[in-house]
Coordinates of C-alpha atoms in Angstrom, one line a residue:
X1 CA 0.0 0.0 0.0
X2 CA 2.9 2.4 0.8
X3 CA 4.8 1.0 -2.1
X4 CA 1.7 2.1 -4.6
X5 CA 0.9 5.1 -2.6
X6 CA 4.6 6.5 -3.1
X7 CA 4.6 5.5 -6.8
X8 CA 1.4 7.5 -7.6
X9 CA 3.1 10.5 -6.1
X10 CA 6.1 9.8 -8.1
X11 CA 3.8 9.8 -11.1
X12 CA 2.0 12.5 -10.5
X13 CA 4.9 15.3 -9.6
X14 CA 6.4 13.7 -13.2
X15 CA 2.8 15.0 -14.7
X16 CA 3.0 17.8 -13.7
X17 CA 6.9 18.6 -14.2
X18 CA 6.0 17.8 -17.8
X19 CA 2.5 19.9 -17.8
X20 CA 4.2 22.8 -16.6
X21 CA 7.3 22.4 -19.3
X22 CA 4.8 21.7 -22.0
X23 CA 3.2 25.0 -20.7
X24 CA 6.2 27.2 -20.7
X25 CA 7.4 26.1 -23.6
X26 CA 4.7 24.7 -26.4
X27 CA 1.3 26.2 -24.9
X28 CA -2.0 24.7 -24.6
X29 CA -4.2 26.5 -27.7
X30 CA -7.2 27.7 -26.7
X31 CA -10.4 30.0 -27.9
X32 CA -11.8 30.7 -24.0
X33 CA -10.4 34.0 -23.6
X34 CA -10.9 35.0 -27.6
X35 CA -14.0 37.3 -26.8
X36 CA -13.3 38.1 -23.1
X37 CA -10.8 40.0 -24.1
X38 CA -11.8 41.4 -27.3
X39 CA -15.1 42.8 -25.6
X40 CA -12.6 44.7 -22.5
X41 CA -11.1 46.3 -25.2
X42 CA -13.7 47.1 -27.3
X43 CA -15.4 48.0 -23.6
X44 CA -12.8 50.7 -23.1
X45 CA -11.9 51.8 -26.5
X46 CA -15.0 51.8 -28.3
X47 CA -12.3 53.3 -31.7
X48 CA -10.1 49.6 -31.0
X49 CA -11.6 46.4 -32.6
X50 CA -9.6 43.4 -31.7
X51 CA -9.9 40.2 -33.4
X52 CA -7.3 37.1 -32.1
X53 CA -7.5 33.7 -34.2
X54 CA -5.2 31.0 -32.7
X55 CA -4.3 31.5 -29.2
X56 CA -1.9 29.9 -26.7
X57 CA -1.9 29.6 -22.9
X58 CA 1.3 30.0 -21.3
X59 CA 3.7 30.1 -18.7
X60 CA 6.4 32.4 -17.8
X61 CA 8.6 30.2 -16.0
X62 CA 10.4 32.9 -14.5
X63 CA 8.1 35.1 -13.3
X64 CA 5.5 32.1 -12.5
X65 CA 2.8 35.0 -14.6
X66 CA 0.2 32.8 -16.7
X67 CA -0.6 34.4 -20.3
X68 CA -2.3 34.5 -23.5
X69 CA 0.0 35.0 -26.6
X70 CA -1.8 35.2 -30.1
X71 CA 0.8 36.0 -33.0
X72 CA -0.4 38.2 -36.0
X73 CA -3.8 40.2 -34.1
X74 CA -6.4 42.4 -35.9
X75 CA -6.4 45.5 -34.5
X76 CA -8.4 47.9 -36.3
X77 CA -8.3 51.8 -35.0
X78 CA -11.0 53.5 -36.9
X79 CA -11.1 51.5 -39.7
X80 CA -7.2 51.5 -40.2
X81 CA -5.4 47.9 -39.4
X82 CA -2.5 48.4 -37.4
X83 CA 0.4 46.1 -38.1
X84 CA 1.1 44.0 -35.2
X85 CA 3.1 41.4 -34.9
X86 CA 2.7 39.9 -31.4
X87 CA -0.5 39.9 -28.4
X88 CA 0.1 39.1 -25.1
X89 CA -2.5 39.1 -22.2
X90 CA -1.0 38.6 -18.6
X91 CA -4.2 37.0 -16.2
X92 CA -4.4 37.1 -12.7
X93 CA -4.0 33.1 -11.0
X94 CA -6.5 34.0 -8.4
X95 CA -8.9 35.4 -10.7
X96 CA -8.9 32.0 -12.9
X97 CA -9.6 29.8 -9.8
X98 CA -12.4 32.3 -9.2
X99 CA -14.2 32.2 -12.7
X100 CA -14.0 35.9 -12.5
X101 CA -10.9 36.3 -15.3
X102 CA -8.7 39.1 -14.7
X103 CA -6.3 41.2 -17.1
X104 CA -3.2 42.4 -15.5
X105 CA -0.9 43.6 -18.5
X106 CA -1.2 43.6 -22.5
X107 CA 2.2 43.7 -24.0
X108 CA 1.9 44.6 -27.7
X109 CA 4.6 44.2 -30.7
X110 CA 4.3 45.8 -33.9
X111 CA 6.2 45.3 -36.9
X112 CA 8.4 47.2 -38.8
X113 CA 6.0 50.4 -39.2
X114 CA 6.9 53.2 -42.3
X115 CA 6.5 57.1 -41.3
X116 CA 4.2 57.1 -43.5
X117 CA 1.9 54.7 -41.9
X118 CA 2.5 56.4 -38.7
X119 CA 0.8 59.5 -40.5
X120 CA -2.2 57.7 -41.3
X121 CA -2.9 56.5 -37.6
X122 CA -1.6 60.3 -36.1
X123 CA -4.6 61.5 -38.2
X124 CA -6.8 59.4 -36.6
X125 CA -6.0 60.6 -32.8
X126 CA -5.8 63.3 -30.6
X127 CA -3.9 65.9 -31.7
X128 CA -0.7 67.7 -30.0
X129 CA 2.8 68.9 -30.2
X130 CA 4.9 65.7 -31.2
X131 CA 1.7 64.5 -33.4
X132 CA 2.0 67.8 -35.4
X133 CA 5.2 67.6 -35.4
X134 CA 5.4 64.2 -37.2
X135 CA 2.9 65.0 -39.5
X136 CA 4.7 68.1 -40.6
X137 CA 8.2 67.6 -40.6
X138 CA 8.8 64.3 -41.1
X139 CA 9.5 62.9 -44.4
X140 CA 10.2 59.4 -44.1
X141 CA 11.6 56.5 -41.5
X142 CA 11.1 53.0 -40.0
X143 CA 10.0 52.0 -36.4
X144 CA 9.3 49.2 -34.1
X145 CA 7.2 49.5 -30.4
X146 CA 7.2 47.4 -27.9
X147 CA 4.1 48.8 -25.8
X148 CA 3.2 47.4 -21.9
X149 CA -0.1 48.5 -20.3
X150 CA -1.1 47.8 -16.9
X151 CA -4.1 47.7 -15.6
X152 CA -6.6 47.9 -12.8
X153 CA -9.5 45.7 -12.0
X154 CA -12.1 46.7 -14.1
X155 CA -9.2 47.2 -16.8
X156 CA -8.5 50.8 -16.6
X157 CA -5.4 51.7 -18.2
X158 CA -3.3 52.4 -14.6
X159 CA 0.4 53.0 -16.5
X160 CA 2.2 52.4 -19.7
X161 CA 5.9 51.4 -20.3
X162 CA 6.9 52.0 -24.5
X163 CA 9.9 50.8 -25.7
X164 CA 11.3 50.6 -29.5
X165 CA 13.7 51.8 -32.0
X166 CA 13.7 54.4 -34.8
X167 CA 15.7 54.4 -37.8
X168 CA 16.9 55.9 -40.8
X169 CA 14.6 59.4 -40.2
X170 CA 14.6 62.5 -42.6
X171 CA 12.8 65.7 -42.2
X172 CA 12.7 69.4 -41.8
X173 CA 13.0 71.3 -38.3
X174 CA 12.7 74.6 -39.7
X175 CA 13.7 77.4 -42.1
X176 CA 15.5 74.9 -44.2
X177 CA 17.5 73.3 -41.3
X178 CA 17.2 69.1 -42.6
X179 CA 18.0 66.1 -40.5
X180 CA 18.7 62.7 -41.9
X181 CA 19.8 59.4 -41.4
X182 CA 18.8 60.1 -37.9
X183 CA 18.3 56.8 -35.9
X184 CA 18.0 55.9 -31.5
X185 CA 16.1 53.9 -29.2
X186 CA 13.6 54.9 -26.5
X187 CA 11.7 54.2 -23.6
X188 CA 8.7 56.4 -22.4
X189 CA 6.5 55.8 -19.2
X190 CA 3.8 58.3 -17.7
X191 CA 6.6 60.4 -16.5
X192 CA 9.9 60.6 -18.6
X193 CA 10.5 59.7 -22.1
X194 CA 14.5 58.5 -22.3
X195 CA 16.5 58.4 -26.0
X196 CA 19.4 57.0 -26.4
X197 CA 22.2 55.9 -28.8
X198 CA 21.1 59.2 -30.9
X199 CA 23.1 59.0 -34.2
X200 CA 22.2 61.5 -37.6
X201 CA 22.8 64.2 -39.1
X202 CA 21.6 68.0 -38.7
X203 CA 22.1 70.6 -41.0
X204 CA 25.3 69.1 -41.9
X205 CA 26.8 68.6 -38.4
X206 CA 27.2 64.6 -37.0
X207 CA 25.6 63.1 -34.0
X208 CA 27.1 60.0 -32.4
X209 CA 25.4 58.3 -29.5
X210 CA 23.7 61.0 -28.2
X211 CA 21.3 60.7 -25.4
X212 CA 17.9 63.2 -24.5
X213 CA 15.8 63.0 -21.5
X214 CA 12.4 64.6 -21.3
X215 CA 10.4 65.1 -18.3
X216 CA 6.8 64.7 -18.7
X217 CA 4.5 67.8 -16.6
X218 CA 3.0 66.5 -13.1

């Protein structure tokens, strides 16, 4: 009786070392979540429709987070598809064992996106200083965002973390003073927006790995 008794145990912690590397590695597909979390967007952005098609449940090993990952998204911002190239949904354990499912993060990936794409969705928004400024002065360029938003319990956007790279930028500051070849990364939160690794061209002087902080008003 023991001898069974320690061999089911045995058995079982093997299942479950396997169900948990099968998790964090492979992912268990899965169409629960597909219009839970579609309708909390949609439920706070009524402008963002969200459409997923295959998606995975996961685990982070490290962080021991459970998440949703669907690869190639939908996202349509009035009426214009935004090119995505990775979803993730981070749920709350507590809120599964609960039937009462609950969104902690999204973490969002785009593609390689042209300026000129940019401009079509800067249309689209709210307008102000850096939007204009886009719009106006820039000619042309390439960027990828890496965007994190955290949220509350009734999925409230609480705070924001955007990270990405910009490259190969040309435009006009003014009065015939032309930057190009201008490329950095950046990081941006609801207080400070970092670049670094600043390398271009202005008006025919070189920058090299150049870095700018701006402070965000309280």
């Amino acid at each position: 009786m023991r001898k069974s008794f320690y061999i089911f145990n045995i058995a079982l912690l093997f299942s479950l070392i396997i169900f948990l590397i099968m998790l964090s590695t492979i992912g268990i597909e899965t169409n629960k979540f597909n219009d839970l979390i579609s309708n909390k967007i949609k439920e706070n952005n009524r402008f963002v429709s969200l459409k997923l098609d295959k998606i995975k449940f996961k685990l982070d090993i490290k962080k021991f987070n459970l998440f949703l990952i669907s690869n190639d998204p939908e996202i349509i911002y009035k009426d214009l598809k935004i090119p995505i190239k990775e979803f993730k949904a981070y749920l709350d354990f507590f809120s599964l064992v609960q039937s009462k499912t609950r969104i902690n993060k999204i973490e969002v990936s785009t593609t390689e996106i042209n300026i000129k794409e940019l401009k079509k969705i800067i249309i689209k928004t709210k307008p102000s200083t850096l939007n204009s400024f886009v719009s106006n002065n820039v000619e042309n360029g390439n960027f990828i965002l890496n965007l994190e938003m955290y949220f509350n319990e009734v999925l409230k956007l609480e705070n924001f973390i955007a990270r990405g790279q910009v490259k190969n930028v040309k435009g006009l500051i003014k009065d015939k003073v032309y930057f190009k070849d201008v490329s950095f990364n950046f990081f941006a939160d609801s207080s400070d927006i970092l670049v670094n690794k600043l390398d271009g061209k202005l008006d025919g002087l070189s920058l090299k790995k150049g870095n700018i902080r701006i402070k965000s008003h309280e």
